[in-house]
PDB file of C-alpha atoms in Angstrom:
ATOM      1  CA  MET A   1      21.842   3.699   7.967  1.00  0.00           C
ATOM      2  CA  GLY A   2      21.008   2.124   4.652  1.00  0.00           C
ATOM      3  CA  ILE A   3      18.791   1.947   1.628  1.00  0.00           C
ATOM      4  CA  VAL A   4      15.489   2.012   3.573  1.00  0.00           C
ATOM      5  CA  THR A   5      16.428   5.421   4.999  1.00  0.00           C
ATOM      6  CA  VAL A   6      17.412   6.688   1.545  1.00  0.00           C
ATOM      7  CA  VAL A   7      14.086   5.520   0.104  1.00  0.00           C
ATOM      8  CA  ALA A   8      12.311   7.185   3.047  1.00  0.00           C
ATOM      9  CA  GLY A   9      14.018  10.450   2.097  1.00  0.00           C
ATOM     10  CA  PHE A  10      12.949  10.220  -1.524  1.00  0.00           C
ATOM     11  CA  THR A  11       9.429   9.230  -0.467  1.00  0.00           C
ATOM     12  CA  MET A  12       9.367  12.356   1.698  1.00  0.00           C
ATOM     13  CA  LEU A  13      10.495  14.392  -1.309  1.00  0.00           C
ATOM     14  CA  VAL A  14       7.638  13.085  -3.478  1.00  0.00           C
ATOM     15  CA  ALA A  15       5.061  13.499  -0.692  1.00  0.00           C
ATOM     16  CA  ALA A  16       6.231  17.041   0.041  1.00  0.00           C
ATOM     17  CA  GLY A  17       6.305  17.914  -3.663  1.00  0.00           C
ATOM     18  CA  LEU A  18       2.732  16.721  -4.105  1.00  0.00           C
ATOM     19  CA  LEU A  19       1.663  18.608  -0.996  1.00  0.00           C
ATOM     20  CA  THR A  20       3.299  21.765  -2.357  1.00  0.00           C
ATOM     21  CA  ILE A  21       1.379  21.328  -5.620  1.00  0.00           C
ATOM     22  CA  PHE A  22      -1.785  21.062  -3.553  1.00  0.00           C
ATOM     23  CA  PHE A  23      -0.928  24.249  -1.616  1.00  0.00           C
ATOM     24  CA  ILE A  24      -0.203  26.188  -4.797  1.00  0.00           C
ATOM     25  CA  ASN A  25      -2.980  24.891  -7.083  1.00  0.00           C
ATOM     26  CA  GLN A  26      -5.500  23.393  -4.608  1.00  0.00           C
ATOM     27  CA  ASN A  27      -5.164  20.196  -6.674  1.00  0.00           C
ATOM     28  CA  GLU A  28      -7.108  17.524  -4.768  1.00  0.00           C
ATOM     29  CA  THR A  29      -5.467  14.691  -6.734  1.00  0.00           C
ATOM     30  CA  ALA A  30      -2.040  15.871  -5.604  1.00  0.00           C
ATOM     31  CA  ASP A  31      -3.317  16.059  -2.025  1.00  0.00           C
ATOM     32  CA  ARG A  32      -4.648  12.468  -2.113  1.00  0.00           C
ATOM     33  CA  ALA A  33      -1.437  11.189  -3.721  1.00  0.00           C
ATOM     34  CA  SER A  34       0.683  12.986  -1.120  1.00  0.00           C
ATOM     35  CA  ASN A  35      -1.192  11.144   1.636  1.00  0.00           C
ATOM     36  CA  TRP A  36      -0.310   7.773   0.069  1.00  0.00           C
ATOM     37  CA  PHE A  37       3.360   8.755  -0.133  1.00  0.00           C
ATOM     38  CA  PHE A  38       3.269  10.003   3.459  1.00  0.00           C
ATOM     39  CA  LEU A  39       1.926   6.578   4.515  1.00  0.00           C
ATOM     40  CA  LEU A  40       4.946   4.934   2.922  1.00  0.00           C
ATOM     41  CA  PHE A  41       7.245   7.568   4.414  1.00  0.00           C
ATOM     42  CA  TYR A  42       5.944   6.945   7.965  1.00  0.00           C
ATOM     43  CA  ALA A  43       6.509   3.197   7.608  1.00  0.00           C
ATOM     44  CA  LEU A  44      10.012   3.623   6.193  1.00  0.00           C
ATOM     45  CA  MET A  45      10.961   6.236   8.802  1.00  0.00           C
ATOM     46  CA  THR A  46       9.971   3.812  11.551  1.00  0.00           C
ATOM     47  CA  TRP A  47      12.536   1.396  10.151  1.00  0.00           C
ATOM     48  CA  ALA A  48      15.099   4.221   9.913  1.00  0.00           C
ATOM     49  CA  ALA A  49      14.419   5.235  13.528  1.00  0.00           C
ATOM     50  CA  LEU A  50      15.030   1.669  14.666  1.00  0.00           C
ATOM     51  CA  ASP A  51      18.311   1.621  12.708  1.00  0.00           C
ATOM     52  CA  VAL A  52      19.393   4.835  14.442  1.00  0.00           C
ATOM     53  CA  HIS A  53      18.374   3.304  17.774  1.00  0.00           C
ATOM     54  CA  ARG A  54      20.525   0.233  17.173  1.00  0.00           C
ATOM     55  CA  PHE A  55      23.456   2.440  16.180  1.00  0.00           C
ATOM     56  CA  TYR A  56      23.370   4.828  19.175  1.00  0.00           C
ATOM     57  CA  VAL A  57      21.745   2.876  22.010  1.00  0.00           C
ATOM     58  CA  GLU A  58      25.035   1.722  23.546  1.00  0.00           C
ATOM     59  CA  ALA A  59      26.524   5.232  23.358  1.00  0.00           C
ATOM     60  CA  ALA A  60      23.563   7.115  24.818  1.00  0.00           C
ATOM     61  CA  GLY A  61      20.860   5.669  27.032  1.00  0.00           C
ATOM     62  CA  TYR A  62      18.402   8.437  26.169  1.00  0.00           C
ATOM     63  CA  THR A  63      18.243   6.943  22.663  1.00  0.00           C
ATOM     64  CA  TRP A  64      15.481   4.749  24.101  1.00  0.00           C
ATOM     65  CA  VAL A  65      13.344   7.798  24.882  1.00  0.00           C
ATOM     66  CA  LEU A  66      13.905   9.255  21.404  1.00  0.00           C
ATOM     67  CA  THR A  67      13.011   5.950  19.757  1.00  0.00           C
ATOM     68  CA  VAL A  68       9.876   5.201  21.769  1.00  0.00           C
ATOM     69  CA  VAL A  69       8.517   8.721  21.271  1.00  0.00           C
ATOM     70  CA  VAL A  70       9.189   8.856  17.517  1.00  0.00           C
ATOM     71  CA  VAL A  71       7.840   5.354  16.853  1.00  0.00           C
ATOM     72  CA  ALA A  72       4.653   6.287  18.723  1.00  0.00           C
ATOM     73  CA  ALA A  73       4.370   9.501  16.701  1.00  0.00           C
ATOM     74  CA  LEU A  74       5.004   7.701  13.399  1.00  0.00           C
ATOM     75  CA  ALA A  75       2.437   5.016  14.266  1.00  0.00           C
ATOM     76  CA  THR A  76      -0.105   7.716  15.107  1.00  0.00           C
ATOM     77  CA  LEU A  77       0.637   9.569  11.859  1.00  0.00           C
ATOM     78  CA  PHE A  78       0.293   6.329   9.910  1.00  0.00           C
ATOM     79  CA  ILE A  79      -3.044   5.410  11.497  1.00  0.00           C
ATOM     80  CA  LEU A  80      -4.494   8.903  11.101  1.00  0.00           C
ATOM     81  CA  THR A  81      -3.420   9.013   7.460  1.00  0.00           C
ATOM     82  CA  VAL A  82      -5.038   5.616   6.827  1.00  0.00           C
ATOM     83  CA  PHE A  83      -8.284   7.067   8.203  1.00  0.00           C
ATOM     84  CA  VAL A  84      -7.916  10.132   5.966  1.00  0.00           C
ATOM     85  CA  VAL A  85      -7.145   8.207   2.742  1.00  0.00           C
ATOM     86  CA  SER A  86      -9.971   5.762   3.440  1.00  0.00           C
ATOM     87  CA  GLY A  87     -12.406   8.650   3.836  1.00  0.00           C
ATOM     88  CA  ARG A  88     -13.315   7.718   7.407  1.00  0.00           C
ATOM     89  CA  ILE A  89     -12.061  10.996   8.863  1.00  0.00           C
ATOM     90  CA  PRO A  90     -11.632  14.342   7.111  1.00  0.00           C
ATOM     91  CA  PHE A  91      -8.138  15.774   7.438  1.00  0.00           C
ATOM     92  CA  GLU A  92      -9.515  18.842   9.186  1.00  0.00           C
ATOM     93  CA  ARG A  93     -10.423  16.681  12.205  1.00  0.00           C
ATOM     94  CA  VAL A  94      -6.903  15.293  12.623  1.00  0.00           C
ATOM     95  CA  ALA A  95      -4.838  18.216  11.311  1.00  0.00           C
ATOM     96  CA  MET A  96      -3.614  19.422  14.703  1.00  0.00           C
ATOM     97  CA  VAL A  97      -2.692  15.939  15.937  1.00  0.00           C
ATOM     98  CA  SER A  98      -0.949  15.186  12.627  1.00  0.00           C
ATOM     99  CA  THR A  99       0.988  18.432  12.801  1.00  0.00           C
ATOM    100  CA  PHE A 100       2.005  17.715  16.378  1.00  0.00           C
ATOM    101  CA  GLY A 101       3.151  14.227  15.301  1.00  0.00           C
ATOM    102  CA  PHE A 102       5.273  15.735  12.559  1.00  0.00           C
ATOM    103  CA  VAL A 103       6.796  18.180  15.071  1.00  0.00           C
ATOM    104  CA  VAL A 104       7.699  15.152  17.224  1.00  0.00           C
ATOM    105  CA  LEU A 105       9.401  13.601  14.171  1.00  0.00           C
ATOM    106  CA  MET A 106      11.390  16.805  13.644  1.00  0.00           C
ATOM    107  CA  LEU A 107      12.340  16.875  17.327  1.00  0.00           C
ATOM    108  CA  TRP A 108      13.582  13.287  16.966  1.00  0.00           C
ATOM    109  CA  MET A 109      15.655  14.366  13.970  1.00  0.00           C
ATOM    110  CA  LEU A 110      17.010  17.235  16.072  1.00  0.00           C
ATOM    111  CA  GLY A 111      17.828  14.768  18.862  1.00  0.00           C
ATOM    112  CA  VAL A 112      19.639  12.477  16.409  1.00  0.00           C
ATOM    113  CA  SER A 113      21.545  15.481  15.077  1.00  0.00           C
ATOM    114  CA  VAL A 114      22.650  16.285  18.626  1.00  0.00           C
ATOM    115  CA  LEU A 115      23.719  12.637  19.044  1.00  0.00           C
ATOM    116  CA  ILE A 116      25.777  12.948  15.867  1.00  0.00           C
ATOM    117  CA  LEU A 117      27.473  16.085  17.200  1.00  0.00           C
ATOM    118  CA  THR A 118      28.094  14.751  20.705  1.00  0.00           C
ATOM    119  CA  LYS A 119      28.747  11.046  20.115  1.00  0.00           C
ATOM    120  CA  GLY A 120      30.114  11.000  16.550  1.00  0.00           C
ATOM    121  CA  GLY A 121      29.620   8.021  14.306  1.00  0.00           C
ATOM    122  CA  LEU A 122      28.187  10.035  11.405  1.00  0.00           C
ATOM    123  CA  PRO A 123      29.406  13.173   9.598  1.00  0.00           C
ATOM    124  CA  GLU A 124      29.448  16.255  11.813  1.00  0.00           C
ATOM    125  CA  THR A 125      28.076  18.351   8.950  1.00  0.00           C
ATOM    126  CA  LEU A 126      24.986  16.117   8.898  1.00  0.00           C
ATOM    127  CA  GLY A 127      24.484  16.940  12.556  1.00  0.00           C
ATOM    128  CA  TRP A 128      24.751  20.676  11.915  1.00  0.00           C
ATOM    129  CA  LEU A 129      22.361  20.467   8.952  1.00  0.00           C
ATOM    130  CA  GLY A 130      19.900  18.691  11.218  1.00  0.00           C
ATOM    131  CA  VAL A 131      20.236  21.239  14.010  1.00  0.00           C
ATOM    132  CA  ALA A 132      19.669  24.146  11.609  1.00  0.00           C
ATOM    133  CA  THR A 133      16.825  22.559   9.624  1.00  0.00           C
ATOM    134  CA  MET A 134      14.950  21.034  12.534  1.00  0.00           C
ATOM    135  CA  SER A 135      15.259  24.152  14.695  1.00  0.00           C
ATOM    136  CA  LEU A 136      13.818  26.272  11.882  1.00  0.00           C
ATOM    137  CA  GLY A 137      11.162  23.658  11.140  1.00  0.00           C
ATOM    138  CA  VAL A 138      10.022  23.279  14.741  1.00  0.00           C
ATOM    139  CA  LEU A 139       9.866  27.059  15.193  1.00  0.00           C
ATOM    140  CA  VAL A 140       7.898  27.635  11.985  1.00  0.00           C
ATOM    141  CA  VAL A 141       5.483  24.736  12.443  1.00  0.00           C
ATOM    142  CA  GLY A 142       5.099  25.511  16.143  1.00  0.00           C
ATOM    143  CA  GLY A 143       4.198  29.079  15.260  1.00  0.00           C
ATOM    144  CA  LEU A 144       1.756  27.928  12.612  1.00  0.00           C
ATOM    145  CA  MET A 145      -0.041  25.714  15.090  1.00  0.00           C
ATOM    146  CA  THR A 146      -1.474  28.919  16.569  1.00  0.00           C
ATOM    147  CA  ASP A 147      -3.374  29.613  13.303  1.00  0.00           C
ATOM    148  CA  ARG A 148      -6.317  27.227  13.499  1.00  0.00           C
ATOM    149  CA  GLN A 149      -7.608  28.023  10.000  1.00  0.00           C
ATOM    150  CA  LEU A 150      -4.227  27.251   8.466  1.00  0.00           C
ATOM    151  CA  MET A 151      -3.832  24.070  10.493  1.00  0.00           C
ATOM    152  CA  THR A 152      -7.258  22.698   9.572  1.00  0.00           C
ATOM    153  CA  GLY A 153      -6.940  23.475   5.883  1.00  0.00           C
ATOM    154  CA  GLU A 154      -9.611  26.179   5.926  1.00  0.00           C
ATOM    155  CA  LYS A 155      -6.917  28.608   4.762  1.00  0.00           C
ATOM    156  CA  MET A 156      -3.970  27.878   2.443  1.00  0.00           C
ATOM    157  CA  PRO A 157      -0.465  29.176   3.192  1.00  0.00           C
ATOM    158  CA  GLY A 158       0.644  32.189   1.165  1.00  0.00           C
ATOM    159  CA  LYS A 159       3.565  32.195  -1.262  1.00  0.00           C
ATOM    160  CA  GLY A 160       6.093  33.317   1.349  1.00  0.00           C
ATOM    161  CA  LEU A 161       5.093  30.622   3.798  1.00  0.00           C
ATOM    162  CA  THR A 162       5.049  28.016   1.031  1.00  0.00           C
ATOM    163  CA  ALA A 163       8.619  29.041   0.135  1.00  0.00           C
ATOM    164  CA  VAL A 164       9.675  28.548   3.777  1.00  0.00           C
ATOM    165  CA  PHE A 165       7.939  25.134   3.796  1.00  0.00           C
ATOM    166  CA  ILE A 166       9.822  24.162   0.640  1.00  0.00           C
ATOM    167  CA  LEU A 167      13.129  25.186   2.240  1.00  0.00           C
ATOM    168  CA  ILE A 168      12.386  23.168   5.389  1.00  0.00           C
ATOM    169  CA  LEU A 169      11.159  20.128   3.431  1.00  0.00           C
ATOM    170  CA  ALA A 170      14.291  20.268   1.246  1.00  0.00           C
ATOM    171  CA  GLY A 171      16.398  20.286   4.407  1.00  0.00           C
ATOM    172  CA  LEU A 172      14.425  17.385   5.910  1.00  0.00           C
ATOM    173  CA  THR A 173      14.746  15.359   2.728  1.00  0.00           C
ATOM    174  CA  THR A 174      18.461  16.087   2.386  1.00  0.00           C
ATOM    175  CA  TRP A 175      19.058  15.127   5.999  1.00  0.00           C
ATOM    176  CA  ILE A 176      17.173  11.834   5.691  1.00  0.00           C
ATOM    177  CA  VAL A 177      18.854  10.802   2.413  1.00  0.00           C
ATOM    178  CA  TRP A 178      22.279  11.778   3.762  1.00  0.00           C
ATOM    179  CA  LEU A 179      21.601   9.820   6.960  1.00  0.00           C
ATOM    180  CA  GLY A 180      20.919   6.759   4.814  1.00  0.00           C
ATOM    181  CA  LEU A 181      24.002   7.228   2.616  1.00  0.00           C
ATOM    182  CA  ALA A 182      26.512   8.345   5.249  1.00  0.00           C
ATOM    183  CA  ALA A 183      29.387   6.135   6.204  1.00  0.00           C
ATOM    184  CA  THR A 184      29.422   5.335   9.899  1.00  0.00           C
ATOM    185  CA  SER A 185      32.319   5.041  12.290  1.00  0.00           C
ATOM    186  CA  PRO A 186      32.323   3.542  15.783  1.00  0.00           C
ATOM    187  CA  VAL A 187      30.724   5.671  18.518  1.00  0.00           C
TER     188      VAL A 187
END
């Protein structure tokens, strides 16, 4: 898909790394910095989503649904994060909506992975990585959404949960970077 998608992947890596530092050390500076990198990530992923749309739209009409839903989610995530970094809204007030938006992003990635497996055009292994990572991610994050204290930041994830987050974020980052670098073939 191109360099913008690759940069989005590396931006995700930095944002996730800073967020992990925050989870482990409760370092507020790392938390604020992660929000700035997530802002950039949401903007770049919107571009990447539109690239994927252009690539698959002729092969699968439901690409429109995937694109509209993920662009709406990314726009919402961007706006909410702007409010958080500007101090207008505390993260605790938007945590559930932000988490839901990120689940929508992972579902889009799962949908793209299914497109890869069913329509071709990108490496099949990328599709399988996406199916495995996004399925695990959606299940874990979906389960966590039932813990209000964890979702609002009143409680930090334990070491085991942080390790699972790191595994999922590594998979997300790898998938995004690979999507950007992968050679395409006609679908």
